[in-house]
Amino acid sequence: MWFSTLLPFVTLALTFTSSASAQDFDIGELERKPLVTSAALQRRIHRDNLLRHARNFQHFAEQTSKTTPNRAFGSVGHNSTVRYIKKLLDATKFYDTQLQTFPYTYAEASSNFTANGVILPTKSLFYGISGDVTAPLFATGNLGCVPEHFPASVEGKLVLIQRGDCIYGIKVALAGAAKAAGVIIFNDVPAELSGGSLGGVSRPEGPYVPVGTISGTAGLDLQARLAAGEEITGVLKAYGLVEERYSSNLIATSKQGNKNQIVFSGSHSDSVPGGPGINDDGSGTMGNLETALQLTNFRLNNAVRFGWWTAEEFGLVGSTHHIRNLPQSERDKIALYLNFDMIASPNSGFFIYDGDGDTFQRPGPPGSAQIEKLYEDYYKAKGLISRPSNFTGRSDYGPFLEVGIPCGGVFTGHEGVKTDEGVQWWGGQAGVVYDPCYHARCDTYENLRVETFETNVKAIAHSIAVYSMSLETIPFPRAASSISSRSADEKLHVETLTYEERRHYGCDHAHEVSWQ
Ligand SMILES: [Zn+2]
């Protein structure tokens, strides 16, 4: 996996600048093209093309794994996705394309556990090691935070330990030092643990052994049965992987148009490890791709740049890397940033990022309100109802917001539950989340709501055409006061998060990260 994913990208990384050189760009041909307009660009957006991309993305996900198709960053399927986009764009000779390749730590973990043949819902911990353990269950009756908590009799046993007092990593390493076969940690409240981490790839206290976590209720039940003398055989199957992976952002900038007034549109090219991510964010990725391809039929006033970000699902890694490495003088040329992350949810609504902050009191930088208005007017003109969506910072617009670039975009919902009112506005099912396949294996080709998808890609086309024609509604160049006062070395907010916090930040779930 390591070499097969790394090698193609080392080769590609050598051709860091565009493979289509400036010489094969025919200025005469370009001058005969009409100036882009919203109506003309929208007319060129067809669902057939979008669905052809979607079928290809599904195929790429299956290249990674037949059992759990995915396009997680640096996987075969993700690299295929990035190559596919680059190849199609390079063939047009309309763009300068650039791969921004860098390493980042990839980790995944899963566990399952049975006690005397009964399956108990089990979660895994990051940095946990792989292993199959069948052994008698042994309750320490303590919190497993010092070596004395592990009597010699734990050797070869599956040790049951309650959460608390010290971090998970210490419990697991001390159990390893005492030659336990594995560890089951149970919550200190009745609920299941929401996932967590051992805090690092290794610890000084001892070697890690396979680990899984179960609910407080299940743990106390097992502990009581063991205390009553019952013999319980536990079977723990744990899987853990940690590796450095190389992957790439793909940046494409139109060769034509004013490059001091760049209209920037982005989406993330990776999926979560647990599913193919055809809506999240295949939909935004394909929307930007198809718009970029159709844009080549036109002449532009302002240059248009597209970004396909890697490792968004691990905490906005690619977009943060890009902004962090972009000199202030280059940031200043970006007039605005548009983000499209999930635009075809099966139980969709039409949401627009709340640029003016009137609903969620978190306005974007000056210009963001105008972008929100542009999309409001777009839906209104089509007789569609839209609602604002909170600018949480939890997609790739986050790093752009942080450096004072106005942002906007549309979104069709993920974990929120559709209300009766929502059904009146947008159809679909009440009491059901906008995307029941969010971050799941079923986020396949079939998960797309096609009509919504097409409408929203036309929204992308509309905004790009309007802003490429004119930035009159956007305050630009930005006043120095609206530009972030951060010094060049000051880290972006997301970058200061730990690996675990960051990974959670990207996934946008409400639950917290736990180390202990
Ligand atoms: Zn996403």
XYZ file of C-alpha atoms and ligand atoms in Angstrom:
517
model
C 0.000 0.000 0.000
C 2.736 2.405 0.998
C 4.817 2.080 -2.139
C 1.966 1.635 -4.543
C 0.405 4.859 -3.325
C 3.637 6.777 -2.975
C 5.390 6.078 -6.261
C 2.898 7.544 -8.722
C 2.872 10.732 -6.728
C 6.619 11.090 -6.561
C 6.561 10.915 -10.335
C 3.782 13.450 -10.569
C 5.386 15.701 -7.996
C 8.394 16.096 -10.285
C 6.132 17.699 -12.858
C 5.153 20.219 -10.242
C 4.256 22.991 -12.637
C 1.734 22.578 -15.394
C 2.181 19.807 -17.869
C 0.492 22.029 -20.432
C 3.031 24.742 -21.188
C 2.185 28.310 -22.090
C 3.274 27.761 -25.700
C 0.411 25.456 -26.637
C -2.101 28.085 -25.612
C -3.723 29.665 -28.660
C -4.485 33.302 -27.900
C -6.189 33.778 -31.253
C -8.612 30.929 -30.594
C -9.370 32.367 -27.191
C -10.223 35.794 -28.539
C -12.928 34.248 -30.676
C -14.635 32.825 -27.595
C -17.554 34.755 -26.095
C -17.179 36.452 -22.722
C -18.614 34.198 -20.027
C -22.134 34.885 -18.791
C -24.103 33.127 -16.087
C -26.858 31.988 -18.432
C -24.468 30.602 -21.050
C -22.333 28.743 -18.514
C -25.379 27.336 -16.691
C -26.782 26.041 -19.987
C -23.676 23.894 -20.372
C -24.148 22.084 -17.038
C -25.804 18.707 -17.672
C -26.586 15.944 -15.222
C -25.333 13.290 -17.643
C -21.797 14.649 -17.367
C -22.062 14.874 -13.584
C -23.279 11.298 -13.331
C -20.492 10.078 -15.591
C -17.971 11.606 -13.137
C -19.908 10.045 -10.258
C -19.684 6.564 -11.782
C -15.943 7.051 -12.233
C -15.536 8.192 -8.618
C -17.418 5.119 -7.407
C -15.048 2.987 -9.473
C -12.015 4.785 -7.959
C -13.343 4.085 -4.450
C -13.569 0.400 -5.339
C -9.942 0.472 -6.507
C -8.981 1.211 -2.889
C -11.058 -1.625 -1.435
C -13.832 -3.863 -2.660
C -15.105 -4.475 0.881
C -14.985 -0.858 2.077
C -14.768 1.302 -1.031
C -13.227 4.655 -0.119
C -11.171 7.539 -1.381
C -9.423 8.420 1.903
C -6.442 10.700 1.337
C -3.421 9.021 -0.232
C -5.371 5.834 -1.068
C -5.371 4.389 -4.582
C -8.905 5.685 -5.116
C -8.058 9.164 -3.905
C -4.969 9.378 -6.077
C -7.059 8.192 -9.043
C -9.573 10.948 -8.301
C -6.896 13.642 -8.329
C -5.256 12.262 -11.477
C -8.623 12.070 -13.265
C -9.380 15.734 -12.575
C -5.888 16.844 -13.583
C -5.952 14.847 -16.804
C -9.310 16.267 -17.899
C -8.225 19.822 -17.112
C -4.806 19.515 -18.752
C -6.443 18.249 -21.935
C -8.282 21.579 -22.261
C -5.012 23.577 -22.139
C -7.112 26.281 -20.495
C -5.541 25.959 -17.038
C -2.189 25.950 -15.341
C -2.454 22.977 -13.025
C -0.278 22.323 -10.031
C -0.025 19.418 -7.610
C 0.895 20.479 -4.113
C 2.233 17.231 -2.654
C 3.107 16.714 1.020
C 3.118 13.975 3.680
C 0.578 13.644 6.474
C -0.042 10.918 9.039
C -2.912 8.626 8.190
C -4.528 6.515 10.909
C -7.478 4.210 11.094
C -8.717 1.791 13.732
C -11.616 -0.560 14.350
C -12.422 -3.209 16.965
C -15.073 -5.757 17.727
C -15.549 -7.857 20.816
C -17.651 -10.777 21.998
C -18.019 -12.121 25.546
C -18.997 -15.806 25.671
C -20.208 -15.439 22.108
C -22.370 -12.355 22.733
C -21.490 -9.384 20.525
C -20.999 -6.149 22.475
C -20.936 -2.797 20.642
C -17.247 -1.883 20.606
C -15.273 1.177 19.580
C -11.604 1.493 18.802
C -8.905 3.889 19.923
C -6.496 5.653 17.571
C -2.967 4.246 17.543
C -4.323 0.943 18.840
C -2.493 -2.037 17.320
C -3.955 -4.868 15.274
C -4.503 -8.296 16.754
C -6.895 -11.212 17.264
C -7.197 -12.189 20.909
C -9.177 -15.084 22.367
C -8.586 -15.232 26.120
C -10.288 -15.419 29.514
C -11.639 -12.078 30.669
C -10.046 -10.744 33.862
C -11.300 -7.704 35.818
C -8.581 -5.712 37.586
C -11.206 -3.980 39.725
C -9.109 -0.819 39.563
C -8.344 1.894 37.024
C -5.109 0.374 35.716
C -2.978 3.477 36.069
C 0.110 2.126 37.925
C 2.047 -1.167 37.509
C 0.732 -2.422 40.894
C -2.775 -2.411 39.425
C -1.794 -5.418 37.284
C -1.207 -8.644 39.259
C 0.919 -11.405 37.703
C -2.293 -13.328 36.954
C -3.236 -10.922 34.129
C -0.667 -12.654 31.922
C -2.343 -14.021 28.810
C -5.745 -12.577 29.850
C -8.040 -10.017 28.301
C -8.091 -7.321 30.980
C -11.262 -5.388 31.754
C -10.470 -1.864 33.035
C -12.708 1.082 33.802
C -12.095 4.476 32.227
C -10.653 7.166 34.466
C -7.712 8.687 36.375
C -5.138 8.298 33.592
C -5.080 8.361 29.811
C -6.050 5.282 27.805
C -2.486 4.941 26.515
C -1.104 4.319 30.033
C -3.687 1.606 30.798
C -2.921 -0.222 27.558
C 0.876 0.099 27.873
C 0.889 -1.058 31.517
C -1.296 -4.027 30.561
C 1.250 -4.794 27.843
C 4.105 -4.573 30.364
C 2.236 -7.088 32.562
C 1.937 -9.419 29.501
C -1.842 -9.160 29.209
C -3.194 -10.389 25.865
C -5.452 -7.394 25.320
C -7.522 -4.699 27.015
C -11.231 -3.867 27.131
C -11.855 -0.396 28.551
C -15.391 0.369 29.719
C -16.868 3.815 30.162
C -17.248 5.445 33.591
C -20.817 6.422 32.697
C -23.484 4.053 31.287
C -23.075 5.206 27.650
C -20.674 3.923 25.035
C -17.386 5.727 24.563
C -17.460 8.016 21.554
C -14.052 6.940 20.275
C -10.723 8.313 21.359
C -7.000 7.899 21.168
C -4.046 6.327 22.953
C -2.385 9.722 22.606
C 0.613 8.573 20.550
C 2.083 5.688 18.548
C 3.900 4.262 21.608
C 4.487 4.855 25.315
C 7.420 4.297 27.710
C 5.339 2.246 30.208
C 5.215 -0.833 27.985
C 4.183 -2.241 24.607
C 0.653 -1.706 23.381
C -1.687 -4.687 23.190
C -4.949 -4.815 21.158
C -7.699 -2.681 22.709
C -11.424 -2.064 22.354
C -13.866 0.072 24.346
C -17.405 -0.749 25.496
C -20.184 1.055 27.364
C -20.217 1.524 31.129
C -23.345 -0.612 31.369
C -21.757 -3.530 29.511
C -18.513 -3.202 31.496
C -20.178 -3.222 34.913
C -22.263 -6.232 33.896
C -19.151 -8.193 32.894
C -17.347 -7.118 36.058
C -20.246 -8.295 38.265
C -20.456 -11.656 36.479
C -16.706 -12.214 36.875
C -16.944 -11.282 40.585
C -19.722 -13.889 40.930
C -17.334 -16.527 39.598
C -18.547 -16.848 36.008
C -15.865 -17.739 33.486
C -16.054 -15.517 30.441
C -14.078 -15.972 27.254
C -13.518 -12.763 25.328
C -12.742 -12.530 21.630
C -11.281 -9.200 20.596
C -10.486 -8.430 16.975
C -8.646 -5.127 16.695
C -7.351 -3.421 13.585
C -5.105 -0.381 13.623
C -3.025 1.345 10.997
C -0.759 4.380 11.233
C 1.335 5.503 8.290
C 2.786 8.565 6.631
C 1.034 9.122 3.326
C 1.828 11.476 0.498
C -1.104 13.081 -1.237
C -1.784 16.227 -3.212
C -3.875 19.311 -3.437
C -4.690 20.064 -7.049
C -4.796 23.733 -8.011
C -5.916 24.885 -11.464
C -5.777 28.535 -12.483
C -7.166 29.808 -15.778
C -4.340 31.019 -18.003
C -6.579 33.838 -19.072
C -8.267 36.587 -17.010
C -6.883 39.095 -14.530
C -4.701 37.161 -12.084
C -4.689 40.018 -9.611
C -8.423 39.484 -9.084
C -8.815 35.749 -8.648
C -12.180 34.050 -8.195
C -11.388 30.890 -6.201
C -13.676 27.857 -5.904
C -12.819 24.739 -3.931
C -13.950 21.353 -2.655
C -12.251 18.365 -1.038
C -11.110 15.443 -3.129
C -10.840 12.884 -0.302
C -13.493 10.807 1.466
C -13.556 9.312 4.961
C -11.918 5.851 5.223
C -15.349 4.304 5.875
C -17.057 5.033 2.559
C -16.726 6.139 -1.074
C -17.809 9.734 -0.358
C -19.768 10.296 -3.555
C -21.869 13.029 -1.939
C -19.169 14.003 0.636
C -17.467 15.439 -1.214
C -17.629 13.793 -4.606
C -20.554 16.093 -5.369
C -18.688 19.359 -4.730
C -15.584 17.996 -6.416
C -17.516 16.978 -9.546
C -19.439 20.266 -9.507
C -16.232 22.266 -9.597
C -14.740 19.921 -12.184
C -17.662 20.135 -14.579
C -17.858 23.927 -14.159
C -14.110 24.171 -14.829
C -14.472 22.062 -17.978
C -17.404 24.082 -19.338
C -15.727 27.375 -18.470
C -13.127 26.623 -21.144
C -15.697 27.602 -23.789
C -15.487 31.208 -22.682
C -13.306 34.237 -22.250
C -12.853 35.561 -18.713
C -12.408 38.999 -17.206
C -11.110 37.845 -13.814
C -9.008 34.698 -13.571
C -10.703 31.674 -12.019
C -8.835 29.237 -9.771
C -10.084 25.856 -8.602
C -8.744 23.961 -5.627
C -9.295 20.265 -4.873
C -8.128 19.774 -1.304
C -6.652 16.619 0.124
C -7.251 15.266 3.649
C -10.169 17.548 4.520
C -11.622 14.649 6.468
C -8.541 14.627 8.694
C -9.073 18.250 9.691
C -8.871 20.605 6.694
C -5.288 19.499 6.177
C -4.893 20.331 2.471
C -6.585 23.730 2.470
C -4.732 24.753 5.643
C -1.442 23.646 4.078
C -2.213 25.685 0.977
C -3.100 28.915 2.769
C -0.233 28.520 5.215
C 2.250 28.267 2.338
C 0.730 31.072 0.292
C 2.586 34.397 0.697
C 0.464 37.353 1.792
C 1.012 38.985 -1.609
C -0.662 35.940 -3.242
C -3.477 35.802 -0.680
C -4.182 39.439 -1.504
C -4.927 38.487 -5.124
C -7.788 36.161 -4.111
C -10.950 38.241 -4.315
C -13.164 35.598 -2.759
C -13.366 31.890 -1.994
C -16.369 29.666 -2.753
C -16.687 26.261 -1.099
C -18.799 23.282 -2.108
C -18.865 20.395 0.316
C -21.915 18.086 -0.049
C -24.284 19.547 -2.609
C -26.399 16.499 -3.544
C -27.614 15.019 -0.222
C -30.428 12.482 -0.782
C -32.832 14.196 1.668
C -31.506 17.613 0.721
C -32.258 21.214 1.653
C -30.830 24.315 -0.006
C -28.495 25.933 2.495
C -26.252 28.939 1.977
C -23.324 29.826 4.249
C -24.467 32.664 6.508
C -22.049 35.310 5.202
C -23.798 38.257 6.859
C -24.123 36.432 10.189
C -27.752 37.477 10.613
C -28.829 33.963 11.585
C -25.804 32.484 13.370
C -23.993 35.675 14.455
C -20.752 34.544 12.835
C -20.374 36.722 9.766
C -17.578 36.150 7.278
C -15.116 38.877 6.218
C -16.550 41.852 4.242
C -17.898 40.555 0.940
C -19.253 37.328 2.448
C -22.685 38.911 2.949
C -22.807 39.803 -0.758
C -21.904 36.237 -1.739
C -24.724 34.905 0.447
C -27.091 37.362 -1.243
C -25.980 36.179 -4.692
C -27.015 32.602 -3.880
C -30.255 33.733 -2.196
C -31.180 35.542 -5.399
C -30.154 32.534 -7.488
C -32.538 30.163 -5.681
C -35.284 32.772 -5.545
C -35.074 33.254 -9.311
C -35.591 29.499 -9.721
C -38.593 29.560 -7.384
C -36.655 27.622 -4.726
C -36.517 28.244 -0.987
C -33.142 28.509 0.734
C -32.001 28.827 4.337
C -28.744 30.007 5.932
C -26.125 27.527 7.128
C -23.734 28.201 10.003
C -20.172 29.256 9.135
C -18.666 26.800 11.631
C -15.251 26.838 9.965
C -15.512 23.071 9.564
C -14.903 22.833 5.893
C -12.149 24.110 3.640
C -13.370 27.696 3.707
C -12.114 27.821 7.327
C -8.469 28.648 6.519
C -9.607 31.267 3.974
C -11.912 32.923 6.527
C -9.057 33.032 8.996
C -6.926 35.162 6.710
C -9.727 37.595 5.901
C -10.830 36.343 2.475
C -14.611 36.644 1.930
C -16.238 33.220 1.597
C -19.485 31.652 0.537
C -21.031 28.538 -0.875
C -24.002 26.220 -0.803
C -24.627 22.977 0.997
C -27.426 20.396 1.148
C -27.111 19.188 4.752
C -25.614 16.184 6.522
C -26.485 15.287 10.128
C -29.358 17.703 10.683
C -32.888 16.288 10.767
C -35.404 17.543 8.224
C -38.525 19.064 9.739
C -42.108 19.014 8.397
C -41.501 22.572 7.233
C -38.336 21.382 5.457
C -40.430 18.791 3.598
C -42.835 21.504 2.440
C -39.890 23.489 1.115
C -37.750 20.767 -0.384
C -39.686 17.502 -0.436
C -38.082 14.394 1.000
C -38.731 12.853 4.403
C -39.398 14.540 7.742
C -37.644 13.211 10.826
C -34.794 11.874 8.682
C -31.321 13.412 8.410
C -30.373 15.223 5.205
C -27.818 12.550 4.376
C -28.403 9.185 6.109
C -25.219 7.937 4.412
C -23.026 10.737 5.757
C -19.518 9.322 6.349
C -20.881 5.836 5.719
C -20.357 2.986 3.306
C -23.640 3.781 1.559
C -22.464 7.221 0.328
C -22.354 5.715 -3.147
C -23.418 6.727 -6.649
C -27.004 5.890 -5.606
C -26.831 8.362 -2.708
C -26.997 11.446 -4.948
C -30.194 13.463 -5.321
C -29.660 14.185 -8.973
C -31.986 17.130 -9.511
C -30.579 18.950 -6.482
C -27.084 18.133 -7.687
C -27.672 19.709 -11.079
C -29.340 22.779 -9.556
C -26.385 23.325 -7.254
C -23.742 22.842 -9.926
C -25.584 25.499 -11.901
C -25.311 27.638 -8.747
C -21.546 27.096 -8.851
C -21.524 28.049 -12.538
C -23.644 31.116 -11.837
C -21.372 32.448 -9.088
C -18.175 31.794 -11.001
C -19.518 33.442 -14.156
C -20.799 36.492 -12.256
C -17.569 37.043 -10.328
C -15.352 36.330 -13.280
C -17.246 39.011 -15.185
C -17.159 41.552 -12.380
C -16.259 41.963 -8.718
C -18.306 45.130 -8.351
C -20.302 43.778 -5.387
C -17.202 42.586 -3.496
C -15.023 45.061 -1.556
C -11.742 44.486 -3.386
C -8.856 45.104 -3.086
C -9.425 44.501 0.621
C -8.797 47.323 3.057
C -5.731 46.524 5.170
C -7.966 46.443 8.259
C -10.033 43.574 6.902
C -6.937 41.506 6.182
C -5.959 39.257 9.036
C -3.417 40.839 11.342
C -1.702 37.493 11.933
C 2.019 37.541 11.324
C 3.375 35.209 8.674
C 4.733 32.775 11.281
C 1.642 32.704 13.381
C -0.068 29.372 12.951
C -3.542 29.075 11.572
C -6.030 28.051 14.223
C -6.585 24.589 12.766
C -2.862 23.920 12.659
C -2.564 24.384 16.414
C -4.960 21.498 17.079
C -3.562 18.074 17.949
C -3.879 15.293 15.401
C -6.954 13.872 17.152
C -8.657 17.229 17.630
C -7.952 18.103 14.057
C -9.315 14.872 12.691
C -12.472 15.449 14.670
C -12.669 19.027 13.527
C -12.874 17.819 9.966
C -15.622 15.307 10.621
C -17.941 17.891 12.164
C -19.528 15.612 14.746
C -20.708 17.120 17.997
C -18.984 14.644 20.310
C -15.652 15.440 21.887
C -12.292 13.756 21.499
C -11.186 11.738 24.519
C -7.784 10.578 25.616
C -8.829 9.343 29.033
Zn -16.989 17.010 3.310
